[in-house]
Short mmCIF file of C-alpha atoms and ligand atoms in Angstrom, two decimals:
data_model
loop_
_atom_site.label_atom_id
_atom_site.label_comp_id
_atom_site.label_asym_id
_atom_site.label_seq_id
_atom_site.Cartn_x
_atom_site.Cartn_y
_atom_site.Cartn_z
CA UNK A 1 169.94 -100.96 17.08
CA UNK A 2 170.11 -101.11 13.34
CA UNK A 3 167.23 -99.58 11.48
CA UNK A 4 166.26 -102.78 9.74
CA UNK A 5 165.82 -104.36 13.16
CA UNK A 6 163.44 -101.73 14.45
CA UNK A 7 159.83 -102.60 13.58
CA UNK A 8 158.39 -99.93 11.34
CA UNK A 9 154.78 -99.65 12.54
CA UNK A 10 152.72 -100.30 15.64
CA UNK A 11 150.90 -103.48 14.69
CA UNK A 12 151.46 -106.52 12.53
CA UNK A 13 148.14 -107.66 11.13
CA UNK A 14 147.15 -109.81 8.16
CA UNK A 15 150.72 -110.42 7.12
CA UNK A 16 151.98 -106.84 7.17
CA UNK A 17 152.85 -103.91 9.40
CA UNK A 18 149.86 -101.72 10.10
CA UNK A 19 149.59 -98.21 11.49
CA UNK A 20 146.56 -96.36 12.77
CA UNK A 21 147.67 -93.09 14.28
CA UNK A 22 144.21 -92.54 15.73
CA UNK A 23 145.15 -94.92 18.57
CA UNK A 24 146.48 -93.57 21.88
CA UNK A 25 150.22 -92.88 21.58
CA UNK A 26 152.61 -95.07 23.56
CA UNK A 27 156.24 -94.01 23.98
CA UNK A 28 158.75 -96.84 24.00
CA UNK A 29 161.49 -95.98 26.47
CA UNK A 30 164.96 -97.50 26.67
CA UNK A 31 165.21 -98.31 30.38
CA UNK A 32 168.97 -97.78 30.52
CA UNK A 33 168.76 -94.12 29.55
CA UNK A 34 165.15 -93.07 29.76
CA UNK A 35 165.31 -92.06 26.08
CA UNK A 36 162.25 -92.52 23.89
CA UNK A 37 163.28 -94.93 21.13
CA UNK A 38 159.95 -95.32 19.37
CA UNK A 39 156.42 -94.04 19.46
CA UNK A 40 153.63 -96.43 18.67
CA UNK A 41 149.84 -96.32 18.88
CA UNK A 42 147.37 -98.47 20.74
CA UNK A 43 145.05 -100.54 18.59
CA UNK A 44 141.82 -98.85 17.58
CA UNK A 45 138.61 -100.86 17.20
CA UNK A 46 139.32 -100.99 13.46
CA UNK A 47 142.73 -102.60 14.06
CA UNK A 48 141.23 -105.13 16.45
CA UNK A 49 138.46 -105.95 13.95
CA UNK A 50 141.02 -106.53 11.21
CA UNK A 51 143.14 -108.72 13.49
CA UNK A 52 140.11 -110.86 14.36
CA UNK A 53 138.82 -111.09 10.81
CA UNK A 54 142.20 -112.03 9.34
CA UNK A 55 142.91 -114.39 12.24
CA UNK A 56 139.69 -116.32 11.64
CA UNK A 57 140.37 -116.54 7.94
CA UNK A 58 143.97 -117.68 8.39
CA UNK A 59 143.01 -120.21 11.04
CA UNK A 60 140.67 -122.04 8.67
CA UNK A 61 143.40 -122.25 6.04
CA UNK A 62 146.06 -123.29 8.55
CA UNK A 63 143.98 -125.95 10.26
CA UNK A 64 143.39 -127.59 6.89
CA UNK A 65 147.13 -128.32 6.56
CA UNK A 66 148.66 -131.47 7.95
CA UNK A 67 150.46 -131.13 11.26
CA UNK A 68 153.74 -131.85 9.53
CA UNK A 69 153.20 -128.96 7.11
CA UNK A 70 152.41 -126.63 10.00
CA UNK A 71 155.45 -127.88 11.87
CA UNK A 72 157.70 -127.15 8.93
CA UNK A 73 156.72 -123.46 9.06
CA UNK A 74 157.43 -123.27 12.79
CA UNK A 75 160.82 -124.94 12.52
CA UNK A 76 161.73 -122.64 9.64
CA UNK A 77 160.79 -119.66 11.81
CA UNK A 78 163.00 -121.08 14.58
CA UNK A 79 165.94 -121.23 12.18
CA UNK A 80 165.41 -117.63 11.07
CA UNK A 81 165.29 -116.51 14.69
CA UNK A 82 168.55 -118.26 15.48
CA UNK A 83 170.19 -116.74 12.39
CA UNK A 84 169.12 -113.28 13.59
CA UNK A 85 169.78 -113.89 17.25
CA UNK A 86 172.07 -110.92 17.71
CA UNK A 87 169.71 -108.37 16.15
CA UNK A 88 166.75 -109.80 18.04
CA UNK A 89 168.74 -109.77 21.27
CA UNK A 90 169.68 -106.14 20.80
CA UNK A 91 166.01 -105.34 20.25
CA UNK A 92 165.06 -107.29 23.38
CA UNK A 93 167.65 -105.33 25.33
CA UNK A 94 166.35 -102.02 23.98
CA UNK A 95 162.78 -103.03 24.77
CA UNK A 96 163.38 -104.36 28.30
CA UNK A 97 166.75 -103.05 29.50
CA UNK A 98 167.96 -106.60 30.21
CA UNK A 99 171.66 -106.93 29.50
CA UNK A 100 172.81 -108.27 26.17
CA UNK A 101 174.85 -110.83 28.12
CA UNK A 102 171.46 -112.37 29.01
CA UNK A 103 169.36 -111.66 25.95
CA UNK A 104 171.91 -113.23 23.58
CA UNK A 105 171.38 -116.54 25.39
CA UNK A 106 167.82 -116.72 26.68
CA UNK A 107 165.33 -114.70 24.68
CA UNK A 108 165.25 -115.24 20.93
CA UNK A 109 166.95 -118.57 21.62
CA UNK A 110 164.24 -119.82 23.99
CA UNK A 111 161.60 -118.49 21.61
CA UNK A 112 163.28 -120.50 18.84
CA UNK A 113 163.36 -123.53 21.15
CA UNK A 114 159.58 -123.29 21.51
CA UNK A 115 159.03 -122.94 17.75
CA UNK A 116 161.34 -125.87 17.10
CA UNK A 117 159.86 -128.09 19.82
CA UNK A 118 156.21 -127.51 18.93
CA UNK A 119 157.07 -127.56 15.24
CA UNK A 120 158.49 -131.04 15.85
CA UNK A 121 155.41 -132.15 17.77
CA UNK A 122 152.90 -130.81 15.25
CA UNK A 123 153.05 -133.88 13.02
CA UNK A 124 152.48 -136.25 15.92
CA UNK A 125 149.24 -134.79 17.26
CA UNK A 126 146.59 -137.45 16.97
CA UNK A 127 143.40 -138.65 18.50
CA UNK A 128 142.81 -142.25 19.56
CA UNK A 129 140.76 -145.25 18.68
CA UNK A 130 138.63 -146.94 21.36
CA UNK A 131 137.17 -150.33 20.45
CA UNK A 132 133.81 -151.04 22.13
CA UNK A 133 132.88 -154.56 21.09
CA UNK A 134 132.00 -154.24 17.43
CA UNK A 135 131.36 -150.50 17.76
CA UNK A 136 134.10 -147.99 18.26
CA UNK A 137 134.90 -144.44 19.15
CA UNK A 138 137.58 -142.33 17.59
CA UNK A 139 138.75 -138.97 18.81
CA UNK A 140 139.96 -136.06 16.75
CA UNK A 141 142.31 -133.53 18.30
CA UNK A 142 140.98 -130.23 17.04
CA UNK A 143 142.27 -126.70 17.38
CA UNK A 144 140.33 -124.28 19.58
CA UNK A 145 140.18 -121.54 16.95
CA UNK A 146 141.33 -117.97 17.45
CA UNK A 147 143.49 -117.60 20.58
CA UNK A 148 144.59 -114.44 22.34
CA UNK A 149 147.99 -114.16 24.03
CA UNK A 150 148.67 -111.31 26.44
CA UNK A 151 152.22 -110.78 27.64
CA UNK A 152 154.09 -109.27 30.57
CA UNK A 153 157.11 -107.05 29.95
CA UNK A 154 159.92 -109.16 31.28
CA UNK A 155 160.39 -111.68 28.44
CA UNK A 156 158.54 -110.24 25.42
CA UNK A 157 160.08 -112.47 22.74
CA UNK A 158 159.94 -115.63 24.80
CA UNK A 159 156.37 -115.09 26.00
CA UNK A 160 155.14 -114.41 22.47
CA UNK A 161 156.51 -117.79 21.33
CA UNK A 162 155.70 -119.80 24.47
CA UNK A 163 152.10 -118.93 23.63
CA UNK A 164 152.27 -118.72 19.85
CA UNK A 165 154.23 -121.89 19.09
CA UNK A 166 151.91 -124.44 20.77
CA UNK A 167 148.84 -122.52 19.59
CA UNK A 168 149.97 -122.62 15.97
CA UNK A 169 151.23 -126.20 16.18
CA UNK A 170 147.70 -127.28 17.14
CA UNK A 171 146.16 -125.44 14.19
CA UNK A 172 144.99 -122.27 15.95
CA UNK A 173 145.57 -118.64 15.02
CA UNK A 174 146.80 -116.14 17.60
CA UNK A 175 146.44 -112.45 18.28
CA UNK A 176 149.20 -111.41 20.64
CA UNK A 177 149.11 -108.23 22.70
CA UNK A 178 152.48 -107.41 24.22
CA UNK A 179 152.80 -105.34 27.36
CA UNK A 180 152.68 -101.66 26.46
CA UNK A 181 156.09 -101.37 28.19
CA UNK A 182 157.77 -103.74 25.71
CA UNK A 183 155.88 -103.68 22.42
CA UNK A 184 158.67 -104.15 19.89
CA UNK A 185 159.88 -107.75 20.05
CA UNK A 186 156.65 -109.59 19.29
CA UNK A 187 156.37 -107.62 16.03
CA UNK A 188 159.56 -109.26 14.84
CA UNK A 189 158.19 -112.69 15.75
CA UNK A 190 155.10 -112.01 13.63
CA UNK A 191 157.26 -110.81 10.75
CA UNK A 192 159.46 -113.91 10.93
CA UNK A 193 156.51 -116.29 10.98
CA UNK A 194 155.21 -114.80 7.74
CA UNK A 195 158.67 -115.04 6.23
CA UNK A 196 158.71 -118.71 7.25
CA UNK A 197 155.49 -119.37 5.36
CA UNK A 198 152.67 -118.79 7.87
CA UNK A 199 149.53 -117.49 6.18
CA UNK A 200 148.81 -113.78 6.55
CA UNK A 201 146.72 -113.17 9.67
CA UNK A 202 147.75 -116.36 11.48
CA UNK A 203 149.82 -114.55 14.09
CA UNK A 204 148.80 -110.93 14.53
CA UNK A 205 150.32 -108.49 17.01
CA UNK A 206 148.27 -105.57 18.25
CA UNK A 207 149.44 -102.97 20.74
CA UNK A 208 147.81 -101.31 23.68
CA UNK A 209 147.30 -101.31 27.41
CA UNK A 210 144.73 -103.19 29.48
CA UNK A 211 141.76 -101.85 27.52
CA UNK A 212 142.97 -103.44 24.29
CA UNK A 213 143.64 -106.69 26.16
CA UNK A 214 140.15 -106.57 27.62
CA UNK A 215 138.59 -105.93 24.19
CA UNK A 216 140.34 -109.01 22.84
CA UNK A 217 139.43 -111.19 25.82
CA UNK A 218 135.78 -110.17 25.53
CA UNK A 219 135.57 -110.64 21.77
CA UNK A 220 132.96 -113.29 20.95
CA UNK A 221 135.10 -114.85 18.19
CA UNK A 222 137.99 -115.56 20.56
CA UNK A 223 138.13 -119.14 21.85
CA UNK A 224 141.04 -119.01 24.29
CA UNK A 225 143.05 -116.54 26.32
CA UNK A 226 146.55 -117.09 27.63
CA UNK A 227 147.83 -114.40 29.97
CA UNK A 228 151.22 -113.85 31.52
CA UNK A 229 150.82 -111.18 34.13
CA UNK A 230 150.05 -110.34 37.72
CA UNK A 231 147.44 -112.00 39.93
CA UNK A 232 145.10 -108.94 39.95
CA UNK A 233 145.10 -108.83 36.13
CA UNK A 234 144.72 -112.61 36.03
CA UNK A 235 141.57 -112.39 38.13
CA UNK A 236 140.03 -109.85 35.76
CA UNK A 237 141.00 -111.69 32.61
CA UNK A 238 139.87 -115.09 33.95
CA UNK A 239 136.50 -113.60 34.94
CA UNK A 240 136.03 -111.95 31.55
CA UNK A 241 136.97 -115.19 29.78
CA UNK A 242 134.53 -117.14 31.95
CA UNK A 243 131.73 -114.97 30.69
CA UNK A 244 132.27 -116.37 27.21
CA UNK A 245 133.17 -119.86 28.57
CA UNK A 246 136.62 -119.51 26.97
CA UNK A 247 139.62 -121.68 27.60
CA UNK A 248 142.33 -120.01 29.69
CA UNK A 249 145.95 -120.35 30.64
CA UNK A 250 147.02 -118.07 33.48
CA UNK A 251 150.74 -117.63 34.14
CA UNK A 252 150.73 -115.29 37.09
CA UNK A 253 152.94 -114.03 39.86
CA UNK A 254 154.72 -115.71 42.73
CA UNK A 255 156.60 -115.35 45.99
CA UNK A 256 158.48 -118.56 45.73
CA UNK A 257 160.50 -120.21 48.49
CA UNK A 258 164.09 -121.36 48.11
CA UNK A 259 165.19 -123.65 50.97
CA UNK A 260 168.90 -123.89 51.69
CA UNK A 261 169.86 -126.65 54.11
CA UNK A 262 173.11 -126.62 56.06
CA UNK A 263 174.56 -129.51 54.04
CA UNK A 264 174.14 -127.68 50.73
CA UNK A 265 177.17 -126.92 48.60
CA UNK A 266 177.73 -123.31 49.67
CA UNK A 267 178.73 -121.95 46.28
CA UNK A 268 175.91 -123.70 44.45
CA UNK A 269 173.42 -122.43 47.01
CA UNK A 270 174.64 -118.86 46.66
CA UNK A 271 174.68 -119.23 42.86
CA UNK A 272 171.11 -120.55 42.89
CA UNK A 273 169.96 -117.69 45.11
CA UNK A 274 171.61 -115.18 42.77
CA UNK A 275 169.99 -116.75 39.68
CA UNK A 276 166.68 -116.85 41.52
CA UNK A 277 166.72 -113.20 42.57
CA UNK A 278 168.92 -111.04 40.40
CA UNK A 279 168.78 -112.43 36.87
CA UNK A 280 166.89 -109.92 34.68
CA UNK A 281 167.22 -107.52 37.61
CA UNK A 282 164.81 -109.69 39.56
CA UNK A 283 161.95 -109.30 37.08
CA UNK A 284 161.18 -113.00 36.83
CA UNK A 285 157.89 -114.50 37.94
CA UNK A 286 159.37 -117.76 39.22
CA UNK A 287 162.05 -116.11 41.34
CA UNK A 288 162.82 -117.69 44.72
CA UNK A 289 162.51 -114.46 46.63
CA UNK A 290 161.95 -116.00 50.06
CA UNK A 291 165.31 -117.57 50.74
CA UNK A 292 165.03 -119.78 53.83
CA UNK A 293 168.55 -120.48 55.13
CA UNK A 294 169.18 -122.99 57.91
CA UNK A 295 170.27 -120.98 60.92
CA UNK A 296 173.74 -122.48 61.38
CA UNK A 297 174.98 -121.39 57.93
CA UNK A 298 173.17 -118.10 57.67
CA UNK A 299 176.04 -115.69 58.30
CA UNK A 300 178.44 -117.63 56.08
CA UNK A 301 175.77 -117.65 53.35
CA UNK A 302 175.23 -113.89 53.64
CA UNK A 303 178.95 -113.17 53.57
CA UNK A 304 179.47 -115.24 50.39
CA UNK A 305 176.40 -113.71 48.81
CA UNK A 306 177.58 -110.15 49.49
CA UNK A 307 181.00 -111.02 48.06
CA UNK A 308 179.46 -112.39 44.87
CA UNK A 309 177.04 -109.47 44.49
CA UNK A 310 179.92 -107.02 44.74
CA UNK A 311 181.16 -108.58 41.48
CA UNK A 312 177.97 -107.75 39.56
CA UNK A 313 178.79 -105.47 36.67
CA UNK A 314 176.09 -102.85 36.47
CA UNK A 315 175.92 -100.51 33.49
CA UNK A 316 175.00 -100.12 29.84
CA UNK A 317 173.07 -103.29 28.99
CA UNK A 318 174.38 -103.18 25.41
CA UNK A 319 177.92 -103.65 26.75
CA UNK A 320 178.33 -107.43 26.74
CA UNK A 321 180.47 -107.44 29.87
CA UNK A 322 177.58 -105.93 31.88
CA UNK A 323 175.48 -108.50 33.71
CA UNK A 324 172.99 -106.43 35.66
CA UNK A 325 170.67 -103.91 34.02
CA UNK A 326 167.92 -101.46 34.95
CA UNK A 327 164.28 -102.03 35.87
CA UNK A 328 161.94 -101.97 32.89
CA UNK A 329 160.41 -98.60 33.77
CA UNK A 330 160.54 -95.66 36.15
CA UNK A 331 157.22 -96.89 37.54
CA UNK A 332 158.56 -100.35 38.30
CA UNK A 333 161.60 -98.80 39.95
CA UNK A 334 159.31 -96.74 42.18
CA UNK A 335 157.34 -99.85 43.14
CA UNK A 336 160.51 -101.73 44.04
CA UNK A 337 161.92 -98.78 45.98
CA UNK A 338 158.68 -98.63 47.92
CA UNK A 339 159.22 -102.25 48.99
CA UNK A 340 162.82 -101.54 49.97
CA UNK A 341 161.59 -98.72 52.20
CA UNK A 342 158.98 -101.05 53.72
CA UNK A 343 161.68 -103.62 54.43
CA UNK A 344 163.76 -101.03 56.23
CA UNK A 345 160.77 -99.70 58.15
CA UNK A 346 159.72 -103.19 59.22
CA UNK A 347 163.14 -103.80 60.75
CA UNK A 348 164.73 -106.19 58.28
CA UNK A 349 168.54 -106.00 58.20
CA UNK A 350 169.85 -104.46 54.98
CA UNK A 351 172.86 -106.57 54.01
CA UNK A 352 173.63 -104.85 50.73
CA UNK A 353 172.12 -102.55 48.11
CA UNK A 354 168.94 -100.67 48.92
CA UNK A 355 169.38 -97.60 46.72
CA UNK A 356 168.90 -96.35 43.22
CA UNK A 357 171.93 -95.83 41.04
CA UNK A 358 172.34 -92.24 39.91
CA UNK A 359 171.73 -91.47 36.26
CA UNK A 360 168.90 -91.38 33.76
CA UNK A 361 168.32 -95.14 33.67
CA UNK A 362 166.00 -97.01 36.00
CA UNK A 363 168.67 -98.81 38.00
CA UNK A 364 168.41 -100.22 41.50
CA UNK A 365 171.25 -101.94 43.33
CA UNK A 366 170.96 -105.67 43.96
CA UNK A 367 169.45 -105.67 47.45
CA UNK A 368 169.49 -108.28 50.21
CA UNK A 369 167.55 -108.16 53.44
CA UNK A 370 168.33 -110.61 56.25
CA UNK A 371 166.45 -111.42 59.47
CA UNK A 372 163.23 -111.19 57.52
CA UNK A 373 160.18 -112.64 59.24
CA UNK A 374 157.16 -114.27 57.63
CA UNK A 375 154.80 -111.43 58.46
CA UNK A 376 156.83 -108.68 56.80
CA UNK A 377 155.43 -107.22 53.59
CA UNK A 378 158.70 -107.98 51.75
CA UNK A 379 158.19 -111.67 52.62
CA UNK A 380 154.57 -111.77 51.53
CA UNK A 381 154.17 -109.68 48.39
CA UNK A 382 155.69 -110.11 44.97
CA UNK A 383 158.21 -107.28 44.48
CA UNK A 384 159.34 -108.09 40.91
CA UNK A 385 162.72 -106.46 41.35
CA UNK A 386 166.21 -107.25 42.67
CA UNK A 387 165.26 -107.65 46.32
CA UNK A 388 166.04 -110.88 48.17
CA UNK A 389 164.52 -111.66 51.56
CA UNK A 390 166.56 -114.08 53.69
CA UNK A 391 164.69 -115.89 56.46
CA UNK A 392 166.15 -118.29 59.05
CA UNK A 393 164.83 -121.74 59.82
CA UNK A 394 165.78 -124.55 62.18
CA UNK A 395 164.28 -127.78 60.86
CA UNK A 396 162.78 -129.32 57.76
CA UNK A 397 159.15 -129.54 58.86
CA UNK A 398 159.15 -125.90 59.95
CA UNK A 399 160.73 -124.77 56.67
CA UNK A 400 158.16 -126.67 54.60
CA UNK A 401 155.20 -125.29 56.55
CA UNK A 402 156.47 -121.73 56.31
CA UNK A 403 157.39 -122.09 52.64
CA UNK A 404 153.82 -123.19 51.88
CA UNK A 405 152.29 -120.38 53.87
CA UNK A 406 151.56 -118.15 50.88
CA UNK A 407 148.68 -117.71 48.47
CA UNK A 408 151.11 -118.18 45.57
CA UNK A 409 152.46 -121.46 44.20
CA UNK A 410 154.53 -120.84 41.10
CA UNK A 411 157.97 -122.24 41.99
CA UNK A 412 160.04 -123.70 44.80
CA UNK A 413 163.62 -124.82 45.19
CA UNK A 414 165.77 -126.77 47.61
CA UNK A 415 169.53 -126.95 48.00
CA UNK A 416 170.87 -129.96 49.91
CA UNK A 417 173.46 -132.68 49.34
CA UNK A 418 170.97 -135.19 50.77
CA UNK A 419 169.03 -136.15 47.68
CA UNK A 420 166.44 -138.14 49.63
CA UNK A 421 165.68 -134.99 51.56
CA UNK A 422 165.62 -132.98 48.34
CA UNK A 423 162.87 -135.17 46.87
CA UNK A 424 161.01 -135.44 50.18
CA UNK A 425 160.91 -131.67 50.62
CA UNK A 426 159.98 -130.88 47.02
CA UNK A 427 157.23 -133.48 47.26
CA UNK A 428 155.60 -131.43 50.02
CA UNK A 429 156.03 -127.95 48.56
CA UNK A 430 152.91 -126.65 46.85
CA UNK A 431 154.28 -125.20 43.64
CA UNK A 432 154.15 -125.99 39.93
CA UNK A 433 157.76 -125.57 38.80
CA UNK A 434 160.35 -126.91 41.24
CA UNK A 435 164.11 -127.26 41.42
CA UNK A 436 166.56 -129.46 43.34
CA UNK A 437 170.06 -128.00 43.53
CA UNK A 438 169.25 -125.57 40.74
CA UNK A 439 167.01 -122.60 40.16
CA UNK A 440 164.98 -121.01 37.35
CA UNK A 441 165.75 -123.44 34.54
CA UNK A 442 162.86 -123.36 32.08
CA UNK A 443 163.55 -125.76 29.19
CA UNK A 444 160.72 -126.01 26.68
CA UNK A 445 160.56 -129.77 27.31
CA UNK A 446 159.33 -129.23 30.90
CA UNK A 447 155.82 -128.08 31.86
CA UNK A 448 155.83 -124.57 33.31
CA UNK A 449 153.11 -123.01 35.44
CA UNK A 450 151.74 -122.48 38.90
CA UNK A 451 149.24 -123.71 41.46
CA UNK A 452 147.05 -121.72 43.85
CA UNK A 453 146.95 -118.01 42.93
CA UNK A 454 149.91 -118.40 40.58
CA UNK A 455 147.71 -119.65 37.81
CA UNK A 456 146.04 -122.40 35.88
CA UNK A 457 147.26 -124.46 32.96
CA UNK A 458 150.78 -125.21 31.82
CA UNK A 459 152.99 -123.77 29.15
CA UNK A 460 155.71 -125.67 27.31
CA UNK A 461 156.14 -129.45 26.98
CA UNK A 462 153.51 -131.83 25.66
CA UNK A 463 151.22 -130.53 28.42
CA UNK A 464 150.71 -127.29 26.46
CA UNK A 465 149.10 -129.26 23.62
CA UNK A 466 146.16 -130.03 25.90
CA UNK A 467 145.67 -126.33 26.53
CA UNK A 468 145.54 -125.42 22.84
CA UNK A 469 143.41 -128.26 21.48
CA UNK A 470 140.24 -130.12 22.31
CA UNK A 471 138.99 -133.59 21.60
CA UNK A 472 135.99 -134.42 19.49
CA UNK A 473 134.79 -137.96 20.06
CA UNK A 474 132.91 -139.84 17.40
CA UNK A 475 130.87 -142.94 18.22
CA UNK A 476 130.55 -145.31 15.28
CA UNK A 477 127.85 -147.99 15.42
CA UNK A 478 128.46 -150.97 13.20
CA UNK A 479 125.10 -152.73 13.78
CA UNK A 480 121.44 -151.70 13.68
CA UNK A 481 120.04 -148.95 15.92
CA UNK A 482 117.66 -150.31 18.57
CA UNK A 483 115.31 -147.58 19.81
CA UNK A 484 112.73 -148.08 22.62
CA UNK A 485 109.85 -146.98 20.47
P1 NDP B 501 150.20 -107.00 34.44
O1 NDP B 501 149.30 -107.97 35.09
O2 NDP B 501 150.15 -105.58 34.84
O3 NDP B 501 149.94 -107.01 32.86
C1 NDP B 501 150.02 -108.20 32.09
C2 NDP B 501 149.41 -107.96 30.72
O4 NDP B 501 147.99 -107.85 30.84
C3 NDP B 501 149.87 -106.66 30.08
O5 NDP B 501 149.99 -106.86 28.69
C4 NDP B 501 148.72 -105.73 30.41
O6 NDP B 501 148.66 -104.63 29.56
C5 NDP B 501 147.54 -106.65 30.24
N1 NDP B 501 146.33 -106.24 30.93
C6 NDP B 501 146.19 -105.42 31.99
N2 NDP B 501 144.89 -105.33 32.35
C7 NDP B 501 144.19 -106.11 31.51
C8 NDP B 501 142.80 -106.44 31.36
N3 NDP B 501 141.87 -105.96 32.17
N4 NDP B 501 142.44 -107.29 30.37
C9 NDP B 501 143.37 -107.82 29.54
N5 NDP B 501 144.70 -107.54 29.62
C10 NDP B 501 145.10 -106.70 30.59
O7 NDP B 501 151.64 -107.61 34.60
P2 NDP B 501 153.05 -106.96 34.25
O8 NDP B 501 153.13 -106.68 32.79
O9 NDP B 501 153.29 -105.85 35.21
O10 NDP B 501 154.04 -108.18 34.54
C11 NDP B 501 154.45 -108.51 35.81
C12 NDP B 501 153.62 -109.65 36.36
O11 NDP B 501 153.63 -110.75 35.47
C13 NDP B 501 154.18 -110.18 37.67
O12 NDP B 501 153.17 -110.41 38.60
C14 NDP B 501 154.81 -111.49 37.27
O13 NDP B 501 154.94 -112.40 38.30
C15 NDP B 501 153.93 -111.95 36.19
N6 NDP B 501 154.65 -112.87 35.32
C16 NDP B 501 154.30 -114.19 35.36
C17 NDP B 501 154.99 -115.11 34.62
C18 NDP B 501 154.59 -116.55 34.61
O14 NDP B 501 154.89 -117.23 33.66
N7 NDP B 501 153.92 -117.07 35.61
C19 NDP B 501 156.14 -114.72 33.79
C20 NDP B 501 156.40 -113.31 33.81
C21 NDP B 501 155.67 -112.42 34.58
P3 NDP B 501 149.55 -103.31 29.88
O15 NDP B 501 150.59 -103.66 30.86
O16 NDP B 501 150.12 -102.97 28.58
O17 NDP B 501 148.61 -102.32 30.45
#
């Protein structure tokens, strides 16, 4: 990492980096080596107060601009991000441990996509006119005010923009709290937005763990909270937001099913299962971690899968030829190892992987369990690591019923050459983000989000506009007012 890429203080508030060493220290660890690469401090009440005060001020100024003017700032920020893609990707790799071969293509670039897309939409956000005889109603699409974004650690740059870009496009301000595991990337987003012309305070980044998030969620001046995180945290944040009757978007966890029928293209199916389980070392919320394979092709599927996994290049994530990196933290590695042990103890068949990789980094081998049954813990709980559970099925109706037998509903996928079946099956799967003969694509043009315990609301696409704005309706009477008395 070059020094000009490394953020130079803990927070970015009111248009500038801000330090307050009185906050609890947080060590930023490079997951590939365990080395501490930065030390930052959690936000103190004074930092939070400044973030709120400057956010409110900037929001008033920003909302007074036309949508087109706001959009111009966002698209300029997108251009800056693309110009600095390599530096930002290196930072993302240092923050998360994800290999540069991924981050160069999906992190700052997808964040820029969001800035560009919502920047483009900003000028087209309108209300409507409703004629009612000679009277009429018009609606005004208004911003919500000061929004809070709280991120998980797997996609820090992307999450900060998936929340920030639609919020800002609609005329809101945002305070973003990254995960304490990956605090660096969002600071660069804030810096770039100011460089692109956003008013100071419009997009503030404050650091800290759950307590700082909770202080923001509970703040009376905050109008909306968007969280990307686990279901247990989602429950707490949703409840706290309800207390203040705040708007929420909840992007939570999953245990998504991937159904592979015996007519599927074998290489595509294996490729989809790899993308849906091992990309970002399995730390992806929408992963298809319950892979239901039709019984007749199971062994052939497992053999191809093991062959392909043997080709994974595991190592230094900054080496561009490496395509599989470490877990984000020692703690996450312990959690994932615990699940691997449970899988073994419950009698699942270990097809490959199952161990840590020696060294200082937090590496775990890509792991596949076969003969997994629906009641096993590894088939029920989100692992958030490189652990695939392969389950057998015989027919379509059975596969659909078992796939839906989960409290989660984030994603679902189906591989089949029979497109009628593909649509029929997807139509019955209870999930928000689905795939036919593909897995884990998340273009900004498509709504993204879950059903059931996987969350409420949608990110990306025009749908996100509805979650960052509200309608004021204005009745206009053209004639006299007739009152009863
Ligand atoms: P957590 O739920 O542990 O944390 C999410 C964020 O919430 C973190 O910034 C955390 O702070 C913060 N937080 C924790 N407690 C509170 C609280 N009481 N009030 C406010 N904020 C709080 O999730 P992880 O970071 O471990 O991320 C993994 C989870 O995220 C998985 O379940 C995954 O499925 C989900 N996820 C969902 C996605 C989606 O779009 N649906 C995408 C990516 C991940 P800190 O961690 O710093 O303490």
